mmCIF file of C-alpha atoms and ligand atoms in Angstrom:
data_model
loop_
_atom_site.group_PDB
_atom_site.id
_atom_site.type_symbol
_atom_site.label_atom_id
_atom_site.label_comp_id
_atom_site.label_asym_id
_atom_site.label_seq_id
_atom_site.Cartn_x
_atom_site.Cartn_y
_atom_site.Cartn_z
ATOM 1 C CA MET U 1 -21.809 13.673 30.275
ATOM 2 C CA TYR U 2 -21.925 10.493 28.165
ATOM 3 C CA GLY U 3 -25.658 10.830 27.414
ATOM 4 C CA LYS U 4 -25.210 14.010 25.363
ATOM 5 C CA PHE U 5 -22.050 12.720 23.735
ATOM 6 C CA GLN U 6 -23.733 9.427 22.873
ATOM 7 C CA GLN U 7 -26.603 11.298 21.220
ATOM 8 C CA TYR U 8 -24.133 13.315 19.174
ATOM 9 C CA LEU U 9 -22.292 10.180 18.070
ATOM 10 C CA GLN U 10 -25.508 8.374 17.188
ATOM 11 C CA THR U 11 -26.624 11.294 14.995
ATOM 12 C CA GLU U 12 -23.256 11.316 13.220
ATOM 13 C CA LEU U 13 -23.349 7.533 12.740
ATOM 14 C CA ASP U 14 -26.886 7.771 11.364
ATOM 15 C CA SER U 15 -25.816 10.397 8.853
ATOM 16 C CA ILE U 16 -22.884 8.207 7.772
ATOM 17 C CA THR U 17 -25.350 5.362 7.225
ATOM 18 C CA GLU U 18 -27.858 7.578 5.394
ATOM 19 C CA ALA U 19 -25.118 8.814 3.075
ATOM 20 C CA GLY U 20 -24.408 5.149 2.271
ATOM 21 C CA LEU U 21 -20.881 5.487 3.667
ATOM 22 C CA PHE U 22 -21.137 3.112 6.611
ATOM 23 C CA LYS U 23 -18.324 0.577 6.455
ATOM 24 C CA GLY U 24 -19.520 -2.847 7.483
ATOM 25 C CA GLU U 25 -17.110 -5.726 7.962
ATOM 26 C CA ARG U 26 -17.477 -9.152 6.490
ATOM 27 C CA ILE U 27 -16.189 -11.824 8.837
ATOM 28 C CA ILE U 28 -13.844 -14.494 7.548
ATOM 29 C CA ASN U 29 -13.189 -17.692 9.469
ATOM 30 C CA SER U 30 -10.499 -19.199 7.293
ATOM 31 C CA PRO U 31 -6.917 -18.094 6.611
ATOM 32 C CA GLN U 32 -6.418 -15.258 4.148
ATOM 33 C CA GLU U 33 -5.967 -16.833 0.715
ATOM 34 C CA ALA U 34 -7.536 -17.093 -2.738
ATOM 35 C CA GLU U 35 -10.570 -19.005 -1.507
ATOM 36 C CA ILE U 36 -11.916 -17.931 1.869
ATOM 37 C CA THR U 37 -14.865 -18.948 4.030
ATOM 38 C CA LEU U 38 -17.196 -16.361 5.495
ATOM 39 C CA THR U 39 -19.006 -16.895 8.802
ATOM 40 C CA THR U 40 -22.183 -17.215 6.738
ATOM 41 C CA GLY U 41 -20.688 -20.491 5.506
ATOM 42 C CA GLN U 42 -20.267 -19.115 1.999
ATOM 43 C CA LYS U 43 -16.999 -19.892 0.228
ATOM 44 C CA VAL U 44 -15.858 -17.058 -2.019
ATOM 45 C CA LEU U 45 -12.887 -16.194 -4.196
ATOM 46 C CA ASN U 46 -11.022 -13.249 -2.754
ATOM 47 C CA PHE U 47 -10.202 -10.478 -5.214
ATOM 48 C CA CYS U 48 -9.862 -7.643 -2.696
ATOM 49 C CA MET U 49 -6.830 -8.628 -0.636
ATOM 50 C CA ASN U 50 -3.381 -7.037 -0.654
ATOM 51 C CA ASN U 51 -1.978 -10.570 -0.568
ATOM 52 C CA TYR U 52 -0.296 -9.968 -3.936
ATOM 53 C CA LEU U 53 2.206 -12.798 -3.721
ATOM 54 C CA GLY U 54 -0.068 -15.259 -1.931
ATOM 55 C CA LEU U 55 2.211 -15.336 1.126
ATOM 56 C CA SER U 56 -0.382 -14.596 3.829
ATOM 57 C CA ASN U 57 -0.837 -18.293 4.512
ATOM 58 C CA ASN U 58 2.512 -19.539 3.218
ATOM 59 C CA GLN U 59 3.814 -22.625 5.030
ATOM 60 C CA GLU U 60 7.470 -21.557 5.012
ATOM 61 C CA LEU U 61 6.594 -18.232 6.615
ATOM 62 C CA ILE U 62 4.382 -19.960 9.174
ATOM 63 C CA ASP U 63 7.247 -22.328 10.008
ATOM 64 C CA ALA U 64 9.682 -19.413 10.368
ATOM 65 C CA ALA U 65 7.223 -17.651 12.664
ATOM 66 C CA LYS U 66 6.738 -20.824 14.764
ATOM 67 C CA ASN U 67 10.464 -21.324 14.983
ATOM 68 C CA ALA U 68 10.951 -17.792 16.313
ATOM 69 C CA LEU U 69 8.122 -18.300 18.808
ATOM 70 C CA ASP U 70 10.012 -21.308 20.176
ATOM 71 C CA THR U 71 13.472 -19.742 20.195
ATOM 72 C CA ARG U 72 12.865 -16.004 20.742
ATOM 73 C CA GLY U 73 9.512 -15.906 22.527
ATOM 74 C CA PHE U 74 6.232 -14.147 21.886
ATOM 75 C CA GLY U 75 6.769 -10.402 22.260
ATOM 76 C CA MET U 76 9.406 -7.793 22.994
ATOM 77 C CA SER U 77 7.607 -5.704 25.628
ATOM 78 C CA SER U 78 9.795 -2.781 24.670
ATOM 79 C CA VAL U 79 10.596 -0.111 22.152
ATOM 80 C CA ARG U 80 13.676 -0.780 20.075
ATOM 81 C CA PHE U 81 16.156 1.490 21.879
ATOM 82 C CA ILE U 82 15.448 0.202 25.374
ATOM 83 C CA CYS U 83 15.395 -3.593 25.056
ATOM 84 C CA GLY U 84 13.291 -4.270 21.967
ATOM 85 C CA THR U 85 16.030 -5.171 19.477
ATOM 86 C CA GLN U 86 16.892 -8.791 18.770
ATOM 87 C CA ASP U 87 19.365 -10.076 16.208
ATOM 88 C CA LEU U 88 16.271 -10.851 14.104
ATOM 89 C CA HIS U 89 15.300 -7.177 13.870
ATOM 90 C CA LYS U 90 18.787 -6.185 12.746
ATOM 91 C CA GLU U 91 18.893 -9.013 10.219
ATOM 92 C CA LEU U 92 15.497 -8.059 8.793
ATOM 93 C CA GLU U 93 16.595 -4.421 8.455
ATOM 94 C CA LYS U 94 19.617 -5.554 6.490
ATOM 95 C CA LYS U 95 17.471 -7.731 4.207
ATOM 96 C CA VAL U 96 15.112 -4.853 3.454
ATOM 97 C CA ALA U 97 18.070 -2.654 2.459
ATOM 98 C CA GLU U 98 19.503 -5.392 0.238
ATOM 99 C CA PHE U 99 16.153 -5.879 -1.435
ATOM 100 C CA PHE U 100 15.749 -2.198 -2.310
ATOM 101 C CA GLY U 101 19.429 -1.444 -2.924
ATOM 102 C CA THR U 102 19.540 1.086 -0.092
ATOM 103 C CA GLU U 103 22.009 1.731 2.738
ATOM 104 C CA ASP U 104 20.064 1.102 5.924
ATOM 105 C CA THR U 105 16.545 0.399 7.235
ATOM 106 C CA ILE U 106 14.474 1.201 10.296
ATOM 107 C CA LEU U 107 11.476 -0.967 11.253
ATOM 108 C CA TYR U 108 8.138 0.310 12.530
ATOM 109 C CA ALA U 109 4.988 -1.379 13.820
ATOM 110 C CA ALA U 110 3.281 -0.407 10.542
ATOM 111 C CA ALA U 111 3.889 1.608 7.385
ATOM 112 C CA PHE U 112 1.353 4.071 8.771
ATOM 113 C CA ASP U 113 3.903 4.751 11.514
ATOM 114 C CA ALA U 114 6.816 4.827 9.075
ATOM 115 C CA ASN U 115 5.058 7.579 7.108
ATOM 116 C CA GLY U 116 3.805 9.256 10.266
ATOM 117 C CA GLY U 117 7.312 9.448 11.673
ATOM 118 C CA VAL U 118 9.451 10.277 8.657
ATOM 119 C CA PHE U 119 8.920 13.996 8.030
ATOM 120 C CA GLU U 120 8.931 15.699 11.418
ATOM 121 C CA PRO U 121 12.436 14.575 12.443
ATOM 122 C CA LEU U 122 13.989 15.554 9.112
ATOM 123 C CA PHE U 123 12.340 18.791 7.960
ATOM 124 C CA SER U 124 11.341 22.148 9.472
ATOM 125 C CA GLU U 125 9.770 25.540 8.575
ATOM 126 C CA GLU U 126 12.568 26.341 6.134
ATOM 127 C CA ASP U 127 11.903 23.238 4.039
ATOM 128 C CA ALA U 128 9.355 22.170 1.424
ATOM 129 C CA ILE U 129 7.379 18.940 1.108
ATOM 130 C CA ILE U 130 5.945 18.523 -2.365
ATOM 131 C CA SER U 131 3.313 15.815 -2.282
ATOM 132 C CA ASP U 132 1.206 14.023 -4.915
ATOM 133 C CA SER U 133 -2.506 14.794 -4.518
ATOM 134 C CA LEU U 134 -3.399 11.091 -4.307
ATOM 135 C CA ASN U 135 -0.842 10.116 -1.680
ATOM 136 C CA HIS U 136 -1.901 7.724 1.083
ATOM 137 C CA ALA U 137 -3.596 9.013 4.245
ATOM 138 C CA SER U 138 -0.541 8.122 6.327
ATOM 139 C CA ILE U 139 1.651 10.431 4.219
ATOM 140 C CA ILE U 140 -0.891 13.215 4.568
ATOM 141 C CA ASP U 141 -0.921 12.743 8.339
ATOM 142 C CA GLY U 142 2.874 12.544 8.505
ATOM 143 C CA VAL U 143 3.164 15.813 6.574
ATOM 144 C CA ARG U 144 0.660 17.434 8.942
ATOM 145 C CA LEU U 145 2.903 16.589 11.895
ATOM 146 C CA CYS U 146 5.817 18.438 10.306
ATOM 147 C CA LYS U 147 6.368 22.209 10.176
ATOM 148 C CA ALA U 148 7.698 22.245 6.609
ATOM 149 C CA GLN U 149 5.870 24.254 3.918
ATOM 150 C CA ARG U 150 3.400 22.101 1.993
ATOM 151 C CA TYR U 151 3.030 21.959 -1.770
ATOM 152 C CA ARG U 152 0.652 19.688 -3.659
ATOM 153 C CA TYR U 153 0.786 18.563 -7.266
ATOM 154 C CA GLU U 154 -1.835 16.809 -9.376
ATOM 155 C CA ASN U 155 -1.606 13.014 -9.449
ATOM 156 C CA ALA U 156 1.458 11.889 -11.433
ATOM 157 C CA ASP U 157 1.314 15.177 -13.374
ATOM 158 C CA MET U 158 4.851 16.312 -14.115
ATOM 159 C CA ALA U 159 3.918 19.809 -15.327
ATOM 160 C CA SER U 160 2.112 20.346 -12.047
ATOM 161 C CA LEU U 161 5.074 18.966 -10.076
ATOM 162 C CA GLU U 162 7.459 21.270 -11.932
ATOM 163 C CA GLU U 163 5.276 24.288 -11.106
ATOM 164 C CA GLN U 164 5.413 23.418 -7.422
ATOM 165 C CA LEU U 165 9.159 22.802 -7.524
ATOM 166 C CA ILE U 166 9.642 26.275 -9.017
ATOM 167 C CA LYS U 167 7.506 27.781 -6.251
ATOM 168 C CA ALA U 168 9.576 25.967 -3.626
ATOM 169 C CA GLN U 169 12.998 27.070 -4.917
ATOM 170 C CA ASP U 170 13.634 29.480 -2.059
ATOM 171 C CA GLN U 171 13.251 26.830 0.585
ATOM 172 C CA ARG U 172 16.328 25.237 2.197
ATOM 173 C CA PHE U 173 15.549 21.606 1.320
ATOM 174 C CA ARG U 174 12.855 20.211 -0.957
ATOM 175 C CA ILE U 175 11.465 16.674 -0.974
ATOM 176 C CA ILE U 176 9.118 15.199 -3.554
ATOM 177 C CA VAL U 177 6.833 12.602 -1.955
ATOM 178 C CA THR U 178 4.810 10.022 -3.865
ATOM 179 C CA ASP U 179 3.157 6.644 -3.617
ATOM 180 C CA GLY U 180 4.810 4.121 -5.948
ATOM 181 C CA VAL U 181 1.490 2.633 -7.038
ATOM 182 C CA PHE U 182 -1.743 4.540 -6.446
ATOM 183 C CA SER U 183 -4.218 2.186 -4.893
ATOM 184 C CA MET U 184 -7.405 3.236 -6.668
ATOM 185 C CA ASP U 185 -6.241 3.408 -10.302
ATOM 186 C CA GLY U 186 -3.268 1.043 -10.119
ATOM 187 C CA ASN U 187 -1.095 3.552 -11.974
ATOM 188 C CA THR U 188 2.545 4.106 -11.038
ATOM 189 C CA ALA U 189 4.314 7.353 -10.258
ATOM 190 C CA PRO U 190 6.531 8.234 -13.265
ATOM 191 C CA MET U 191 9.720 7.815 -11.231
ATOM 192 C CA ASP U 192 12.108 8.452 -14.127
ATOM 193 C CA GLU U 193 10.582 11.861 -14.790
ATOM 194 C CA ILE U 194 10.314 12.620 -11.082
ATOM 195 C CA ASN U 195 14.002 11.797 -10.794
ATOM 196 C CA LYS U 196 14.866 14.183 -13.647
ATOM 197 C CA LEU U 197 12.857 16.999 -12.100
ATOM 198 C CA ALA U 198 14.415 16.296 -8.692
ATOM 199 C CA LYS U 199 17.861 16.721 -10.227
ATOM 200 C CA LYS U 200 16.893 19.831 -12.166
ATOM 201 C CA TYR U 201 15.324 21.544 -9.137
ATOM 202 C CA ASP U 202 17.578 20.117 -6.456
ATOM 203 C CA ALA U 203 15.062 18.040 -4.524
ATOM 204 C CA LEU U 204 15.139 14.829 -2.528
ATOM 205 C CA ILE U 205 12.723 11.980 -3.364
ATOM 206 C CA MET U 206 10.641 9.807 -1.100
ATOM 207 C CA VAL U 207 8.494 6.965 -2.442
ATOM 208 C CA ASP U 208 5.990 4.833 -0.551
ATOM 209 C CA GLU U 209 6.270 1.321 -1.999
ATOM 210 C CA CYS U 210 3.385 -0.248 -0.048
ATOM 211 C CA HIS U 211 1.411 -1.349 -3.136
ATOM 212 C CA SER U 212 4.446 -1.681 -5.411
ATOM 213 C CA ALA U 213 7.056 -3.573 -3.376
ATOM 214 C CA GLY U 214 7.085 -7.246 -4.300
ATOM 215 C CA VAL U 215 4.730 -6.478 -7.160
ATOM 216 C CA VAL U 216 6.097 -3.961 -9.643
ATOM 217 C CA GLY U 217 9.303 -4.351 -11.609
ATOM 218 C CA LYS U 218 10.559 -7.502 -13.238
ATOM 219 C CA THR U 219 11.850 -8.959 -9.967
ATOM 220 C CA GLY U 220 9.350 -7.153 -7.721
ATOM 221 C CA ARG U 221 11.807 -4.567 -6.381
ATOM 222 C CA GLY U 222 9.188 -1.886 -6.831
ATOM 223 C CA VAL U 223 9.006 1.305 -8.847
ATOM 224 C CA THR U 224 12.711 2.097 -8.583
ATOM 225 C CA GLU U 225 13.342 -1.141 -10.475
ATOM 226 C CA GLN U 226 10.553 -0.525 -12.973
ATOM 227 C CA PHE U 227 11.930 2.925 -13.835
ATOM 228 C CA ASN U 228 15.553 1.908 -13.607
ATOM 229 C CA ILE U 229 16.501 4.317 -10.818
ATOM 230 C CA ARG U 230 17.483 1.793 -8.159
ATOM 231 C CA GLY U 231 19.587 3.437 -5.469
ATOM 232 C CA GLU U 232 18.665 6.958 -6.616
ATOM 233 C CA VAL U 233 15.727 7.537 -4.287
ATOM 234 C CA ASP U 234 16.619 8.986 -0.878
ATOM 235 C CA ILE U 235 13.783 7.499 1.179
ATOM 236 C CA ILE U 236 11.569 4.452 0.596
ATOM 237 C CA THR U 237 8.786 3.451 2.947
ATOM 238 C CA GLY U 238 6.957 0.136 2.775
ATOM 239 C CA THR U 239 4.907 -2.452 4.596
ATOM 240 C CA LEU U 240 5.220 -6.093 5.591
ATOM 241 C CA GLY U 241 1.416 -6.094 5.646
ATOM 242 C CA LYS U 242 0.708 -6.476 1.928
ATOM 243 C CA ALA U 243 2.753 -8.480 -0.597
ATOM 244 C CA PHE U 244 5.420 -9.336 1.982
ATOM 245 C CA GLY U 245 3.401 -11.824 4.032
ATOM 246 C CA GLY U 246 0.546 -9.640 5.202
ATOM 247 C CA ALA U 247 1.094 -9.866 8.958
ATOM 248 C CA ILE U 248 2.123 -6.465 10.303
ATOM 249 C CA GLY U 249 5.102 -4.146 10.223
ATOM 250 C CA GLY U 250 6.497 -1.261 8.241
ATOM 251 C CA PHE U 251 9.866 0.163 7.361
ATOM 252 C CA THR U 252 11.757 3.164 6.083
ATOM 253 C CA THR U 253 14.852 2.407 4.055
ATOM 254 C CA GLY U 254 17.317 4.748 2.386
ATOM 255 C CA LYS U 255 20.420 6.833 2.979
ATOM 256 C CA LYS U 256 22.163 5.846 6.204
ATOM 257 C CA GLU U 257 22.259 9.289 7.834
ATOM 258 C CA ILE U 258 18.514 9.655 7.264
ATOM 259 C CA ILE U 259 17.840 6.300 8.909
ATOM 260 C CA GLU U 260 20.180 7.152 11.786
ATOM 261 C CA MET U 261 18.345 10.435 12.395
ATOM 262 C CA LEU U 262 15.021 8.574 12.397
ATOM 263 C CA ARG U 263 16.359 6.175 15.047
ATOM 264 C CA GLN U 264 17.191 9.220 17.175
ATOM 265 C CA ARG U 265 14.068 11.304 16.621
ATOM 266 C CA SER U 266 11.187 9.456 14.940
ATOM 267 C CA ARG U 267 8.380 9.369 17.466
ATOM 268 C CA PRO U 268 6.495 6.208 16.357
ATOM 269 C CA TYR U 269 9.857 4.395 16.564
ATOM 270 C CA LEU U 270 10.899 5.831 19.916
ATOM 271 C CA PHE U 271 7.534 5.521 21.633
ATOM 272 C CA SER U 272 5.909 2.397 20.197
ATOM 273 C CA ASN U 273 6.567 -1.308 20.529
ATOM 274 C CA SER U 274 8.982 -3.411 18.542
ATOM 275 C CA ILE U 275 7.517 -5.914 16.052
ATOM 276 C CA PRO U 276 7.317 -9.442 17.505
ATOM 277 C CA PRO U 277 10.196 -11.863 16.823
ATOM 278 C CA MET U 278 7.941 -14.213 14.848
ATOM 279 C CA VAL U 279 7.077 -11.418 12.406
ATOM 280 C CA ALA U 280 10.728 -10.430 12.074
ATOM 281 C CA ASN U 281 11.796 -14.015 11.423
ATOM 282 C CA ALA U 282 9.041 -14.619 8.870
ATOM 283 C CA GLY U 283 10.131 -11.368 7.184
ATOM 284 C CA ILE U 284 13.713 -12.619 6.951
ATOM 285 C CA LYS U 285 12.492 -15.880 5.427
ATOM 286 C CA MET U 286 10.313 -13.954 2.984
ATOM 287 C CA PHE U 287 13.208 -11.807 1.717
ATOM 288 C CA ASP U 288 15.324 -14.955 1.368
ATOM 289 C CA MET U 289 12.606 -16.468 -0.805
ATOM 290 C CA MET U 290 12.444 -13.265 -2.874
ATOM 291 C CA SER U 291 16.171 -13.372 -3.498
ATOM 292 C CA GLN U 292 16.060 -16.966 -4.735
ATOM 293 C CA THR U 293 13.279 -16.857 -7.305
ATOM 294 C CA THR U 294 10.881 -14.533 -9.058
ATOM 295 C CA ALA U 295 8.321 -17.310 -9.561
ATOM 296 C CA LEU U 296 5.657 -15.503 -7.535
ATOM 297 C CA GLN U 297 6.180 -12.198 -9.351
ATOM 298 C CA ASP U 298 6.085 -14.010 -12.683
ATOM 299 C CA LYS U 299 2.812 -15.683 -11.759
ATOM 300 C CA LEU U 300 1.317 -12.436 -10.494
ATOM 301 C CA HIS U 301 2.283 -10.572 -13.662
ATOM 302 C CA ALA U 302 0.883 -13.375 -15.834
ATOM 303 C CA ASN U 303 -2.358 -13.429 -13.816
ATOM 304 C CA THR U 304 -2.760 -9.672 -14.120
ATOM 305 C CA ASP U 305 -2.141 -9.675 -17.884
ATOM 306 C CA TYR U 306 -4.564 -12.565 -18.335
ATOM 307 C CA PHE U 307 -7.323 -10.957 -16.289
ATOM 308 C CA VAL U 308 -6.996 -7.483 -17.806
ATOM 309 C CA LYS U 309 -6.899 -8.795 -21.373
ATOM 310 C CA LYS U 310 -9.962 -11.005 -20.915
ATOM 311 C CA MET U 311 -11.924 -8.257 -19.175
ATOM 312 C CA ILE U 312 -11.163 -5.783 -21.974
ATOM 313 C CA ASN U 313 -12.184 -8.415 -24.536
ATOM 314 C CA ALA U 314 -15.416 -8.944 -22.617
ATOM 315 C CA GLY U 315 -16.119 -5.244 -23.138
ATOM 316 C CA PHE U 316 -15.289 -3.775 -19.725
ATOM 317 C CA ASP U 317 -13.796 -0.348 -19.298
ATOM 318 C CA ILE U 318 -10.539 -0.986 -17.435
ATOM 319 C CA LYS U 319 -8.160 1.725 -16.191
ATOM 320 C CA PRO U 320 -4.717 1.225 -17.692
ATOM 321 C CA THR U 321 -2.861 -0.508 -14.851
ATOM 322 C CA LYS U 322 0.827 -0.876 -14.146
ATOM 323 C CA SER U 323 0.352 -2.955 -11.007
ATOM 324 C CA ALA U 324 -1.793 -5.789 -9.635
ATOM 325 C CA ILE U 325 -4.706 -3.398 -9.156
ATOM 326 C CA CYS U 326 -7.364 -3.445 -11.847
ATOM 327 C CA ALA U 327 -10.086 -0.801 -11.715
ATOM 328 C CA VAL U 328 -13.262 -1.898 -13.514
ATOM 329 C CA MET U 329 -14.940 1.426 -14.246
ATOM 330 C CA LEU U 330 -18.694 1.672 -13.693
ATOM 331 C CA TYR U 331 -18.884 5.456 -12.958
ATOM 332 C CA ASP U 332 -22.183 5.219 -11.040
ATOM 333 C CA ALA U 333 -21.994 4.775 -7.249
ATOM 334 C CA LYS U 334 -25.137 2.679 -6.831
ATOM 335 C CA LEU U 335 -24.243 0.517 -9.802
ATOM 336 C CA SER U 336 -20.837 -0.215 -8.244
ATOM 337 C CA GLN U 337 -22.528 -1.385 -5.029
ATOM 338 C CA ASP U 338 -25.179 -3.481 -6.787
ATOM 339 C CA PHE U 339 -22.529 -5.011 -9.004
ATOM 340 C CA ALA U 340 -20.354 -6.024 -6.035
ATOM 341 C CA THR U 341 -23.353 -7.489 -4.172
ATOM 342 C CA LYS U 342 -24.326 -9.592 -7.161
ATOM 343 C CA LEU U 343 -20.734 -10.737 -7.647
ATOM 344 C CA LEU U 344 -20.630 -11.946 -4.054
ATOM 345 C CA ALA U 345 -23.672 -14.101 -4.766
ATOM 346 C CA GLU U 346 -21.621 -15.545 -7.655
ATOM 347 C CA GLY U 347 -18.809 -16.310 -5.230
ATOM 348 C CA ILE U 348 -16.575 -13.355 -6.131
ATOM 349 C CA TYR U 349 -15.537 -11.055 -3.309
ATOM 350 C CA VAL U 350 -14.685 -7.528 -4.480
ATOM 351 C CA ILE U 351 -15.446 -4.032 -3.241
ATOM 352 C CA GLY U 352 -17.090 -1.197 -5.156
ATOM 353 C CA PHE U 353 -15.577 2.238 -4.465
ATOM 354 C CA TYR U 354 -17.230 5.596 -5.009
ATOM 355 C CA TYR U 355 -17.059 9.217 -3.881
ATOM 356 C CA PRO U 356 -15.373 10.334 -1.615
ATOM 357 C CA VAL U 357 -12.905 7.434 -1.864
ATOM 358 C CA VAL U 358 -12.590 8.165 -5.597
ATOM 359 C CA ALA U 359 -13.607 11.299 -7.525
ATOM 360 C CA LYS U 360 -17.323 11.992 -8.145
ATOM 361 C CA GLY U 361 -18.659 10.031 -11.113
ATOM 362 C CA GLN U 362 -15.651 7.672 -11.045
ATOM 363 C CA ALA U 363 -17.213 4.727 -9.182
ATOM 364 C CA ARG U 364 -15.595 1.413 -9.874
ATOM 365 C CA ILE U 365 -14.909 -2.091 -8.676
ATOM 366 C CA ARG U 366 -11.320 -2.601 -7.698
ATOM 367 C CA VAL U 367 -9.972 -6.054 -8.470
ATOM 368 C CA GLN U 368 -6.693 -7.046 -6.871
ATOM 369 C CA LEU U 369 -4.856 -9.878 -8.541
ATOM 370 C CA SER U 370 -2.591 -12.261 -6.676
ATOM 371 C CA ALA U 371 -0.098 -15.019 -7.291
ATOM 372 C CA ALA U 372 -2.463 -17.045 -5.081
ATOM 373 C CA HIS U 373 -5.039 -17.086 -7.896
ATOM 374 C CA GLU U 374 -5.137 -20.017 -10.296
ATOM 375 C CA THR U 375 -6.410 -19.667 -13.860
ATOM 376 C CA LYS U 376 -9.688 -21.341 -12.854
ATOM 377 C CA HIS U 377 -10.195 -18.603 -10.225
ATOM 378 C CA LEU U 378 -9.587 -15.897 -12.814
ATOM 379 C CA ASP U 379 -11.945 -17.570 -15.269
ATOM 380 C CA HIS U 380 -14.617 -17.859 -12.588
ATOM 381 C CA ALA U 381 -14.283 -14.123 -11.878
ATOM 382 C CA ILE U 382 -14.360 -13.130 -15.559
ATOM 383 C CA THR U 383 -17.445 -15.294 -16.156
ATOM 384 C CA ALA U 384 -19.206 -13.775 -13.135
ATOM 385 C CA PHE U 385 -18.272 -10.225 -14.156
ATOM 386 C CA THR U 386 -19.578 -10.858 -17.671
ATOM 387 C CA LYS U 387 -22.839 -12.371 -16.425
ATOM 388 C CA ILE U 388 -23.560 -9.517 -14.009
ATOM 389 C CA GLY U 389 -22.317 -6.963 -16.522
ATOM 390 C CA LYS U 390 -25.017 -8.131 -18.966
ATOM 391 C CA GLU U 391 -27.644 -8.368 -16.261
ATOM 392 C CA LEU U 392 -27.022 -4.771 -15.158
ATOM 393 C CA GLY U 393 -26.696 -3.393 -18.670
ATOM 394 C CA VAL U 394 -22.997 -2.545 -18.355
ATOM 395 C CA LEU U 395 -22.206 -4.902 -21.231
ATOM 396 C CA LYS U 396 -24.319 -5.223 -24.376
HETATM 397 C C1 LIG B 401 -1.396 0.158 3.128
HETATM 398 C C2 LIG B 401 -0.616 1.396 2.965
HETATM 399 C C3 LIG B 401 0.020 2.003 4.049
HETATM 400 C C4 LIG B 401 -0.151 1.496 5.454
HETATM 401 O O1 LIG B 401 0.485 0.274 5.640
HETATM 402 P P1 LIG B 401 0.347 -0.477 7.055
HETATM 403 O O2 LIG B 401 1.628 -1.236 7.201
HETATM 404 O O3 LIG B 401 -0.858 -1.337 6.961
HETATM 405 O O4 LIG B 401 0.196 0.581 8.094
HETATM 406 C C5 LIG B 401 0.803 3.126 3.808
HETATM 407 N N1 LIG B 401 0.934 3.626 2.566
HETATM 408 C C6 LIG B 401 0.330 3.078 1.493
HETATM 409 C C7 LIG B 401 0.525 3.668 0.137
HETATM 410 C C8 LIG B 401 -0.478 1.950 1.669
HETATM 411 O O5 LIG B 401 -1.097 1.423 0.617
#
């Protein structure tokens, strides 16, 4: 059998390559931080990591992880409800809830699982899920696993959301679902307006804070802080794999009955392993750090402002951003790839995105800022962008 199947796969892989969509992987042999080393020996500045607060190689988190390795062992070998819950898991859940101003939290192996396991236990045929068109793949998959009626509104478009809410009025329960920050444009969901519409049309709200938690809002509490609706959102999902240390792990936090129901019925929670003690302990340490100072958020916000301002002054077309994601618009797919290749030669590691990851004719380079970046790193990037921009005729 495999012969025929292999042939089929090879043809598919070839067509992916021919379409220019083959995803190669660059191999890093240093820790994840501002300056990384590739296996080619090249040292580059990393502007495409989700390491927004620079915690991926933070010594205090490493120490907390080591400490848990010594005192609580390596792994749990169990799902949570059998024998996979340590005091550390409960403590981390409490810290997440404190951070977001919610009632309770449930941990998952990843945010992909949190989103995959949140809808099916809570909603059925009689209910409506009203989802932003640019929501993350894990939300789309989670919605697919649920029998609720599906409604879709245009990205962050409140007229479109209202239309869908009107259509869904006959359903038993309605939930509006949105990413906090959209990862390609760096825009935020207008949570204040979403909240108003939710009240007007009697809907619940769920927000995925993966790209916004730790980043957005004055103290990094995410979009509910930015839009001053802390405590008003019913469900928040998020990851420990981006700003919060970058290791692994996801969570759903919100109203206590919702979290309790997820503990009873959410399949990725019931049938998948517990996060390792070292990750839980590093997470606890991380939230303690977050509650003591906003130094990292302050630095990240300053870095983002600095970079965006200088890039606009240099003449680049930058999408208005409300996060640490800065989309440098180039519009042409090939140009975005050539630009990124040339930047790598200048020691700047970024990725060019084009259709189907973004809309046709909307190719861009996505720059992700971090508190790990120093001004000299930002200046190096701006200089390289300007040089290549002139070389490729993007700048005059
Ligand atoms: C990264 C991301 C996820 C997945 O997070 P993991 O913890 O890596 O599974 C889910 N939703 C959004 C919006 C994301 O950006």
